[in-house]
């Protein structure tokens, strides 16, 4: 298929025309880790994104049905890293201090996963509800004392929650809202669910990080939308909501924490105007910016393959570090298989013993890393670089070197 075949794609937010700007080829679902004997059962789709010519929203062209992505065997466990646990604990404390202060406050989290945030809310005895369709992680949350319903959030779930529990002071979502293709239904649901002065807070990968930071491996099936303050503001306006705050946060290499309120209910923080104007100055939603991004990503692929080829020819051993969803994108896009990277280490028990979807790199526990140390480690979990490099300091001392590929290929 050519890009032209997709020129008819319409925007999921406003119905405008979506112009494709990068195609990362046929890809599996990024978290669809398989056992070696299941490796052939991989489901492939065309991973390409484009920008809406009307509302600027960057989005996938083709999508994978949500039931294929979120199910009883969902491999991403949010409590997997210390920095995530800390971040969401701070988040919970902040809500408890600033928003959940009335006589009987209520918070709803869309995509609560293993309860990394709501665990702290439950411990504080505050009324809450997690909405989490992936039953395996929802069970972990429930075991932490979190009240959770195993459903996909949409306007009908919102109506049920409102009928059972009343309105919510806070609706929260992290690394989840950009996963939901039926985002219009979510926003209509908020109109039902939010208290008059309630807020909808969501923390998601930032288009600025993708484009300027060249984090192209953030593109995968689960990331249906790539938000900017500009596109979020435009989207909110269509649903009677208003963007009232936007903060940079360091998660996943650089995200934005957006706060929406009912239009006119809260005074927008100065940060909103500043970020909108910064995005204009950076020409973040201009077609030329997207075209340049596409070319640069092609160059990263060439550089990374050249380096891995050279190291292999020189008899050097390279092992992957971390099997995040990003690893699926980059290995399938570049064609990195076990011939170049014989295995990857990851601390998530649910991924160990499985293969990275499509590229089939075996996932082993972190203990395999030092057994013996490789010459080079290709850092797929680059957003946790500090935590990992500190933990694996002995590798560096033993002469090992880290390979990074975002925003460019370099060895450290
Ligand atoms: N909030 C956690 C988990 C993010 S992973 C974090 O930031 O680390 C995304 C989660 O969203 C998954 O657990 C997935 O099952 C859930 N999810 C996907 N679609 C959803 C929907 N429509 N409603 C609620 N949760 C959803
Ligand atoms: P995430 O960036 O999407 O949270 O995924 C991080 C992945 O990296 C997850 O699969 C766990 C893995 N990881 C390790 O293997 N070791 C580590 O020290 C850290 C922080 C993460
Ligand atoms: Zn649009």
Short mmCIF file of C-alpha atoms and ligand atoms in Angstrom, two decimals:
data_model
loop_
_atom_site.label_atom_id
_atom_site.label_comp_id
_atom_site.label_asym_id
_atom_site.label_seq_id
_atom_site.Cartn_x
_atom_site.Cartn_y
_atom_site.Cartn_z
CA UNK A 1 0.00 0.00 0.00
CA UNK A 2 1.22 3.54 -0.65
CA UNK A 3 0.63 6.66 1.43
CA UNK A 4 -1.92 7.75 -1.17
CA UNK A 5 -4.14 4.80 -0.31
CA UNK A 6 -4.57 6.39 3.11
CA UNK A 7 -5.22 9.94 2.00
CA UNK A 8 -8.90 9.37 2.76
CA UNK A 9 -8.24 8.88 6.50
CA UNK A 10 -10.39 11.11 8.62
CA UNK A 11 -9.54 12.59 12.00
CA UNK A 12 -10.98 10.68 14.97
CA UNK A 13 -11.47 13.99 16.80
CA UNK A 14 -12.91 16.42 14.24
CA UNK A 15 -13.50 14.49 11.01
CA UNK A 16 -10.82 16.53 9.15
CA UNK A 17 -8.30 15.06 6.69
CA UNK A 18 -5.27 13.29 8.19
CA UNK A 19 -2.01 13.67 6.21
CA UNK A 20 0.42 10.78 6.75
CA UNK A 21 4.06 11.64 7.56
CA UNK A 22 5.78 8.45 8.68
CA UNK A 23 5.32 4.75 7.96
CA UNK A 24 7.22 2.32 10.24
CA UNK A 25 6.10 -0.70 8.26
CA UNK A 26 4.17 -3.82 9.19
CA UNK A 27 4.31 -4.18 12.97
CA UNK A 28 2.86 -6.45 15.64
CA UNK A 29 1.09 -5.19 18.77
CA UNK A 30 3.95 -3.79 20.83
CA UNK A 31 3.12 -5.53 24.12
CA UNK A 32 2.08 -8.80 22.43
CA UNK A 33 4.97 -10.84 23.83
CA UNK A 34 4.69 -14.47 22.71
CA UNK A 35 6.08 -17.77 23.90
CA UNK A 36 8.61 -19.27 21.44
CA UNK A 37 6.09 -21.87 20.17
CA UNK A 38 3.52 -19.11 19.51
CA UNK A 39 5.90 -16.87 17.54
CA UNK A 40 4.06 -17.42 14.25
CA UNK A 41 0.72 -16.27 15.64
CA UNK A 42 1.73 -12.66 15.38
CA UNK A 43 -0.89 -10.14 14.23
CA UNK A 44 0.51 -7.44 11.94
CA UNK A 45 -0.78 -4.03 10.93
CA UNK A 46 0.65 -1.00 9.15
CA UNK A 47 2.19 1.38 11.70
CA UNK A 48 1.88 4.85 10.23
CA UNK A 49 0.90 8.23 11.67
CA UNK A 50 -0.33 11.50 10.27
CA UNK A 51 -1.56 14.93 11.37
CA UNK A 52 -5.07 16.33 11.00
CA UNK A 53 -5.05 19.29 8.62
CA UNK A 54 -7.89 20.91 10.62
CA UNK A 55 -7.35 20.36 14.37
CA UNK A 56 -3.63 19.30 14.16
CA UNK A 57 -4.18 16.06 16.12
CA UNK A 58 -1.42 13.55 15.28
CA UNK A 59 -2.80 10.00 15.18
CA UNK A 60 -2.40 6.48 13.86
CA UNK A 61 -3.83 5.86 10.41
CA UNK A 62 -4.69 2.19 10.92
CA UNK A 63 -5.70 0.89 14.33
CA UNK A 64 -5.72 -2.42 16.15
CA UNK A 65 -9.05 -3.29 17.86
CA UNK A 66 -8.83 -2.51 21.59
CA UNK A 67 -9.68 -6.10 22.58
CA UNK A 68 -6.46 -7.24 20.84
CA UNK A 69 -4.42 -4.78 22.88
CA UNK A 70 -5.98 -5.03 26.36
CA UNK A 71 -7.00 -8.39 27.75
CA UNK A 72 -6.32 -10.92 30.49
CA UNK A 73 -2.66 -11.17 29.48
CA UNK A 74 -1.56 -7.52 29.33
CA UNK A 75 2.20 -7.42 29.88
CA UNK A 76 2.74 -3.84 30.94
CA UNK A 77 2.84 -3.50 34.72
CA UNK A 78 2.96 0.14 35.77
CA UNK A 79 4.65 -0.57 39.12
CA UNK A 80 7.67 -2.04 37.31
CA UNK A 81 10.09 0.80 37.95
CA UNK A 82 10.99 2.76 41.07
CA UNK A 83 10.63 6.11 39.29
CA UNK A 84 7.07 5.23 38.21
CA UNK A 85 6.12 4.20 41.74
CA UNK A 86 7.52 7.46 43.12
CA UNK A 87 5.86 9.57 40.45
CA UNK A 88 2.40 8.14 41.01
CA UNK A 89 2.71 8.28 44.77
CA UNK A 90 3.52 12.01 44.47
CA UNK A 91 0.59 12.37 42.11
CA UNK A 92 -1.76 10.75 44.62
CA UNK A 93 -0.45 12.93 47.44
CA UNK A 94 -0.93 16.03 45.32
CA UNK A 95 -4.57 15.15 44.51
CA UNK A 96 -5.24 14.41 48.18
CA UNK A 97 -3.80 17.81 49.13
CA UNK A 98 -5.33 19.98 46.40
CA UNK A 99 -8.49 18.46 44.91
CA UNK A 100 -9.78 15.68 47.15
CA UNK A 101 -10.36 17.94 50.12
CA UNK A 102 -14.18 18.14 50.33
CA UNK A 103 -16.34 16.14 52.77
CA UNK A 104 -16.55 12.96 50.61
CA UNK A 105 -14.29 13.34 47.56
CA UNK A 106 -14.29 10.88 44.67
CA UNK A 107 -11.61 10.15 42.07
CA UNK A 108 -11.91 7.92 38.99
CA UNK A 109 -8.85 6.60 37.19
CA UNK A 110 -9.11 5.47 33.58
CA UNK A 111 -6.52 2.71 33.01
CA UNK A 112 -5.43 2.21 36.63
CA UNK A 113 -3.38 -0.85 35.61
CA UNK A 114 -1.87 -2.53 38.71
CA UNK A 115 -3.03 0.24 41.04
CA UNK A 116 0.23 2.17 41.09
CA UNK A 117 -1.66 5.44 41.81
CA UNK A 118 -4.97 4.30 43.32
CA UNK A 119 -3.15 2.09 45.85
CA UNK A 120 -2.09 5.28 47.67
CA UNK A 121 -5.59 6.77 47.38
CA UNK A 122 -7.13 3.58 48.79
CA UNK A 123 -4.60 3.60 51.64
CA UNK A 124 -5.70 7.16 52.47
CA UNK A 125 -9.31 5.90 52.72
CA UNK A 126 -10.58 8.17 49.92
CA UNK A 127 -13.44 7.12 47.65
CA UNK A 128 -12.12 6.02 44.27
CA UNK A 129 -12.79 3.76 41.30
CA UNK A 130 -10.37 2.33 38.78
CA UNK A 131 -11.61 1.45 35.27
CA UNK A 132 -9.26 -1.17 33.86
CA UNK A 133 -10.13 -3.62 31.05
CA UNK A 134 -6.98 -5.76 31.36
CA UNK A 135 -8.14 -8.23 34.00
CA UNK A 136 -4.69 -9.53 34.99
CA UNK A 137 -3.44 -6.10 36.07
CA UNK A 138 -6.86 -5.15 37.48
CA UNK A 139 -6.58 -8.16 39.82
CA UNK A 140 -3.23 -6.92 41.09
CA UNK A 141 -4.82 -3.52 41.78
CA UNK A 142 -7.73 -5.17 43.61
CA UNK A 143 -5.27 -7.10 45.78
CA UNK A 144 -3.87 -3.71 46.89
CA UNK A 145 -7.32 -2.72 48.14
CA UNK A 146 -8.23 -0.73 45.01
CA UNK A 147 -11.87 -0.72 43.91
CA UNK A 148 -11.80 -1.53 40.20
CA UNK A 149 -14.23 -2.37 37.38
CA UNK A 150 -12.86 -4.36 34.44
CA UNK A 151 -14.27 -2.36 31.56
CA UNK A 152 -13.26 -0.03 28.75
CA UNK A 153 -14.11 3.53 29.76
CA UNK A 154 -16.55 5.31 27.45
CA UNK A 155 -19.70 7.41 27.77
CA UNK A 156 -21.85 4.48 28.88
CA UNK A 157 -19.36 3.43 31.62
CA UNK A 158 -19.31 7.09 32.69
CA UNK A 159 -23.10 7.13 33.00
CA UNK A 160 -23.08 3.92 35.07
CA UNK A 161 -20.40 5.28 37.40
CA UNK A 162 -22.28 8.55 37.83
CA UNK A 163 -25.50 6.67 38.66
CA UNK A 164 -23.76 4.46 41.24
CA UNK A 165 -21.25 6.83 42.80
CA UNK A 166 -22.24 10.39 41.88
CA UNK A 167 -19.96 12.92 40.19
CA UNK A 168 -16.18 12.83 40.34
CA UNK A 169 -13.94 15.61 41.61
CA UNK A 170 -11.06 14.23 39.59
CA UNK A 171 -10.92 11.94 36.59
CA UNK A 172 -7.33 10.88 35.98
CA UNK A 173 -5.57 8.93 33.25
CA UNK A 174 -1.86 8.35 32.64
CA UNK A 175 -0.47 6.85 29.48
CA UNK A 176 -4.00 5.70 28.73
CA UNK A 177 -6.04 8.51 27.16
CA UNK A 178 -3.85 8.53 24.05
CA UNK A 179 -4.61 4.78 23.75
CA UNK A 180 -8.35 5.27 23.34
CA UNK A 181 -9.49 5.58 19.72
CA UNK A 182 -13.06 6.44 20.80
CA UNK A 183 -11.82 9.59 22.54
CA UNK A 184 -14.98 11.51 21.62
CA UNK A 185 -17.03 9.08 23.68
CA UNK A 186 -14.59 9.53 26.60
CA UNK A 187 -15.02 13.30 26.48
CA UNK A 188 -18.81 13.05 26.26
CA UNK A 189 -18.62 10.71 29.26
CA UNK A 190 -16.74 13.37 31.20
CA UNK A 191 -19.59 15.78 30.67
CA UNK A 192 -21.75 13.28 32.58
CA UNK A 193 -19.22 12.28 35.20
CA UNK A 194 -17.32 15.42 36.21
CA UNK A 195 -18.53 17.54 39.13
CA UNK A 196 -19.23 21.19 38.13
CA UNK A 197 -15.76 22.23 39.29
CA UNK A 198 -14.18 18.82 38.66
CA UNK A 199 -11.05 18.30 36.58
CA UNK A 200 -9.86 15.79 34.04
CA UNK A 201 -6.09 15.32 34.36
CA UNK A 202 -4.13 13.21 31.93
CA UNK A 203 -0.42 12.61 31.47
CA UNK A 204 0.62 11.44 28.04
CA UNK A 205 3.59 11.25 25.68
CA UNK A 206 4.23 14.67 24.14
CA UNK A 207 4.33 15.39 20.44
CA UNK A 208 7.29 17.72 21.16
CA UNK A 209 9.29 14.79 22.58
CA UNK A 210 8.40 12.66 19.59
CA UNK A 211 9.28 15.29 16.99
CA UNK A 212 12.13 17.33 18.53
CA UNK A 213 13.38 14.53 20.77
CA UNK A 214 13.14 12.00 17.89
CA UNK A 215 11.47 9.46 20.18
CA UNK A 216 10.09 7.60 17.17
CA UNK A 217 9.88 4.35 19.16
CA UNK A 218 7.00 5.91 21.09
CA UNK A 219 4.96 5.21 17.97
CA UNK A 220 3.15 1.90 18.38
CA UNK A 221 -0.31 0.37 18.19
CA UNK A 222 -1.38 1.46 21.67
CA UNK A 223 -0.49 5.11 21.06
CA UNK A 224 -3.42 6.11 18.88
CA UNK A 225 -2.90 9.87 19.58
CA UNK A 226 0.23 12.02 19.97
CA UNK A 227 -1.01 15.06 21.88
CA UNK A 228 0.21 18.64 21.90
CA UNK A 229 -1.25 21.56 23.86
CA UNK A 230 -2.56 22.87 20.53
CA UNK A 231 -4.43 19.70 19.57
CA UNK A 232 -5.69 19.11 23.13
CA UNK A 233 -7.00 22.67 23.35
CA UNK A 234 -8.80 22.26 20.01
CA UNK A 235 -10.23 18.90 21.09
CA UNK A 236 -11.40 20.18 24.49
CA UNK A 237 -13.25 23.08 22.87
CA UNK A 238 -15.33 20.69 20.79
CA UNK A 239 -16.64 19.01 23.95
CA UNK A 240 -17.41 22.03 26.14
CA UNK A 241 -14.15 21.65 28.06
CA UNK A 242 -11.17 23.97 28.42
CA UNK A 243 -7.44 23.38 28.78
CA UNK A 244 -6.64 25.07 32.11
CA UNK A 245 -3.14 23.74 32.84
CA UNK A 246 -0.27 22.05 31.03
CA UNK A 247 2.92 20.96 32.79
CA UNK A 248 6.04 19.27 31.51
CA UNK A 249 6.80 16.06 33.39
CA UNK A 250 9.86 13.82 32.92
CA UNK A 251 7.99 10.51 32.45
CA UNK A 252 8.69 8.37 29.36
CA UNK A 253 11.33 10.78 28.14
CA UNK A 254 9.09 13.88 28.38
CA UNK A 255 5.33 14.07 28.76
CA UNK A 256 2.70 16.74 29.37
CA UNK A 257 0.21 16.66 32.21
CA UNK A 258 -2.94 18.30 30.82
CA UNK A 259 -5.77 19.57 33.03
CA UNK A 260 -9.20 20.14 31.51
CA UNK A 261 -12.16 21.72 33.29
CA UNK A 262 -15.66 22.61 32.16
CA UNK A 263 -15.40 25.69 29.93
CA UNK A 264 -15.31 28.82 32.09
CA UNK A 265 -15.18 26.91 35.41
CA UNK A 266 -11.50 27.59 36.16
CA UNK A 267 -9.02 30.29 35.19
CA UNK A 268 -6.37 28.86 32.87
CA UNK A 269 -2.85 28.90 34.31
CA UNK A 270 -0.30 31.07 32.43
CA UNK A 271 1.49 27.82 31.48
CA UNK A 272 -1.23 27.10 28.91
CA UNK A 273 -0.62 30.27 26.93
CA UNK A 274 3.14 29.79 27.20
CA UNK A 275 3.07 26.23 25.90
CA UNK A 276 0.70 27.11 23.05
CA UNK A 277 2.98 29.93 22.00
CA UNK A 278 6.09 27.71 22.35
CA UNK A 279 4.48 25.15 20.02
CA UNK A 280 3.79 27.88 17.46
CA UNK A 281 7.39 29.14 17.67
CA UNK A 282 8.71 25.60 17.25
CA UNK A 283 6.38 25.13 14.25
CA UNK A 284 5.40 21.85 15.89
CA UNK A 285 2.34 21.19 13.73
CA UNK A 286 3.73 22.39 10.38
CA UNK A 287 3.92 19.92 7.47
CA UNK A 288 7.65 20.66 6.90
CA UNK A 289 8.40 19.76 10.53
CA UNK A 290 6.76 16.37 10.05
CA UNK A 291 8.58 15.74 6.76
CA UNK A 292 11.97 16.50 8.34
CA UNK A 293 11.13 14.18 11.24
CA UNK A 294 10.42 11.34 8.80
CA UNK A 295 13.79 11.82 7.06
CA UNK A 296 15.74 11.98 10.31
CA UNK A 297 14.19 8.78 11.61
CA UNK A 298 15.30 7.00 8.42
CA UNK A 299 18.84 8.18 9.13
CA UNK A 300 18.74 6.87 12.71
CA UNK A 301 17.76 3.46 11.33
CA UNK A 302 20.71 3.51 8.90
CA UNK A 303 23.16 4.60 11.62
CA UNK A 304 21.97 1.98 14.11
CA UNK A 305 22.11 -0.85 11.58
CA UNK A 306 25.58 0.27 10.43
CA UNK A 307 26.84 0.25 14.04
CA UNK A 308 25.36 -3.15 14.89
CA UNK A 309 26.72 -4.58 11.64
CA UNK A 310 30.20 -3.22 12.37
CA UNK A 311 30.20 -4.58 15.93
CA UNK A 312 29.07 -7.98 14.72
CA UNK A 313 31.79 -8.04 12.05
CA UNK A 314 34.31 -7.11 14.76
CA UNK A 315 33.22 -10.09 16.88
CA UNK A 316 31.62 -7.94 19.59
CA UNK A 317 28.66 -9.18 21.64
CA UNK A 318 25.65 -6.86 21.91
CA UNK A 319 22.75 -7.52 24.29
CA UNK A 320 19.53 -5.50 24.57
CA UNK A 321 18.56 -3.85 27.86
CA UNK A 322 14.85 -3.48 28.59
CA UNK A 323 11.97 -4.85 26.53
CA UNK A 324 9.52 -1.92 26.67
CA UNK A 325 6.87 -1.58 23.98
CA UNK A 326 9.31 0.83 22.30
CA UNK A 327 11.67 -2.10 21.69
CA UNK A 328 9.06 -3.73 19.45
CA UNK A 329 8.82 -0.62 17.27
CA UNK A 330 12.53 -0.04 16.84
CA UNK A 331 13.53 -3.69 16.30
CA UNK A 332 10.76 -4.33 13.75
CA UNK A 333 11.32 -1.03 11.97
CA UNK A 334 15.08 -1.56 11.71
CA UNK A 335 14.94 -5.32 11.19
CA UNK A 336 16.99 -6.10 14.32
CA UNK A 337 16.70 -9.83 15.07
CA UNK A 338 18.56 -12.33 17.28
CA UNK A 339 21.41 -12.40 14.71
CA UNK A 340 22.36 -8.86 15.78
CA UNK A 341 21.04 -8.86 19.37
CA UNK A 342 20.82 -12.44 20.71
CA UNK A 343 18.61 -11.51 23.67
CA UNK A 344 17.27 -8.66 25.77
CA UNK A 345 17.11 -8.43 29.58
CA UNK A 346 13.99 -7.16 31.29
CA UNK A 347 12.92 -7.10 34.92
CA UNK A 348 9.22 -7.81 34.17
CA UNK A 349 8.56 -11.47 35.06
CA UNK A 350 5.57 -11.57 32.65
CA UNK A 351 7.89 -10.79 29.70
CA UNK A 352 10.72 -13.18 30.61
CA UNK A 353 10.81 -16.43 28.65
CA UNK A 354 8.82 -14.73 25.87
CA UNK A 355 9.91 -13.21 22.56
CA UNK A 356 9.74 -9.56 21.59
CA UNK A 357 6.82 -9.60 19.12
CA UNK A 358 7.84 -9.71 15.46
CA UNK A 359 11.60 -9.35 15.90
CA UNK A 360 11.65 -12.44 18.16
CA UNK A 361 14.42 -11.33 20.50
CA UNK A 362 14.24 -13.65 23.54
CA UNK A 363 13.56 -11.83 26.82
CA UNK A 364 15.67 -12.97 29.77
CA UNK A 365 15.85 -11.83 33.39
CA UNK A 366 18.38 -9.09 34.28
CA UNK A 367 20.64 -11.74 35.89
CA UNK A 368 21.47 -12.95 32.35
CA UNK A 369 23.13 -9.60 31.68
CA UNK A 370 26.24 -10.27 33.78
CA UNK A 371 26.54 -13.88 32.71
CA UNK A 372 29.00 -12.84 31.26
CA UNK A 373 28.68 -9.13 30.46
CA UNK A 374 28.41 -8.34 26.75
CA UNK A 375 30.72 -5.80 25.09
CA UNK A 376 27.80 -3.47 24.33
CA UNK A 377 24.28 -3.02 25.67
CA UNK A 378 21.61 -1.56 23.41
CA UNK A 379 19.44 0.49 25.76
CA UNK A 380 15.81 0.08 24.70
CA UNK A 381 14.51 1.40 28.04
CA UNK A 382 16.26 4.73 27.42
CA UNK A 383 13.69 6.64 29.47
CA UNK A 384 15.03 4.80 32.54
CA UNK A 385 18.68 5.35 31.54
CA UNK A 386 19.75 6.83 34.88
CA UNK A 387 18.13 4.15 37.01
CA UNK A 388 19.45 1.33 34.81
CA UNK A 389 22.97 2.65 34.26
CA UNK A 390 23.36 3.28 38.00
CA UNK A 391 22.10 -0.22 38.82
CA UNK A 392 24.39 -1.78 36.21
CA UNK A 393 27.44 0.28 37.10
CA UNK A 394 29.64 -2.84 37.20
CA UNK A 395 29.02 -3.36 33.48
CA UNK A 396 30.60 0.03 32.72
CA UNK A 397 33.46 -0.68 35.12
CA UNK A 398 34.07 -4.00 33.36
CA UNK A 399 34.57 -2.05 30.11
CA UNK A 400 31.01 -2.37 28.75
CA UNK A 401 29.48 0.43 26.70
CA UNK A 402 25.88 1.60 26.30
CA UNK A 403 24.38 2.17 22.86
CA UNK A 404 21.72 4.88 22.64
CA UNK A 405 19.64 5.61 19.55
CA UNK A 406 17.38 8.48 20.67
CA UNK A 407 17.76 11.28 19.64
CA UNK A 408 20.75 9.93 17.69
CA UNK A 409 22.95 6.87 17.65
CA UNK A 410 25.83 7.21 20.11
CA UNK A 411 27.99 4.97 22.29
CA UNK A 412 28.73 5.92 25.89
N1 LIG B 1 -1.68 4.37 34.17
C1 LIG B 1 -0.59 3.40 34.09
C2 LIG B 1 -0.88 2.33 33.03
C3 LIG B 1 -0.79 2.75 31.62
S1 LIG B 1 -0.95 1.39 30.49
C4 LIG B 1 0.72 4.11 33.81
O1 LIG B 1 0.73 5.29 33.54
O2 LIG B 1 1.76 3.46 33.87
C5 LIG B 1 -2.53 1.72 29.79
C6 LIG B 1 -3.65 1.06 30.55
O3 LIG B 1 -4.88 1.55 30.02
C7 LIG B 1 -3.68 -0.45 30.39
O4 LIG B 1 -3.66 -1.05 31.67
C8 LIG B 1 -4.97 -0.71 29.61
O5 LIG B 1 -5.59 -1.94 29.94
C9 LIG B 1 -5.81 0.48 29.98
N2 LIG B 1 -6.85 0.89 29.01
C10 LIG B 1 -6.82 0.83 27.66
N3 LIG B 1 -7.97 1.28 27.13
C11 LIG B 1 -8.76 1.66 28.16
C12 LIG B 1 -10.07 2.20 28.26
N4 LIG B 1 -10.82 2.48 27.18
N5 LIG B 1 -10.56 2.46 29.50
C13 LIG B 1 -9.82 2.21 30.61
N6 LIG B 1 -8.57 1.69 30.57
C14 LIG B 1 -8.04 1.42 29.37
P1 LIG B 2 8.30 1.62 30.50
O1 LIG B 2 9.32 2.64 30.17
O2 LIG B 2 7.23 1.52 29.49
O3 LIG B 2 7.85 1.76 31.91
O4 LIG B 2 8.99 0.17 30.41
C1 LIG B 2 10.17 -0.09 31.08
C2 LIG B 2 10.64 -1.47 30.74
O5 LIG B 2 12.00 -1.57 31.14
C3 LIG B 2 9.87 -2.55 31.48
O6 LIG B 2 9.67 -3.65 30.62
C4 LIG B 2 10.81 -2.93 32.63
C5 LIG B 2 12.17 -2.63 32.05
N1 LIG B 2 13.14 -2.24 33.06
C6 LIG B 2 14.17 -3.12 33.38
O7 LIG B 2 14.25 -4.21 32.80
N2 LIG B 2 15.06 -2.77 34.36
C7 LIG B 2 14.99 -1.57 35.01
O8 LIG B 2 15.82 -1.29 35.87
C8 LIG B 2 13.92 -0.66 34.66
C9 LIG B 2 13.80 0.66 35.34
C10 LIG B 2 13.03 -1.04 33.68
ZN1 LIG B 3 -8.93 16.81 13.48
#
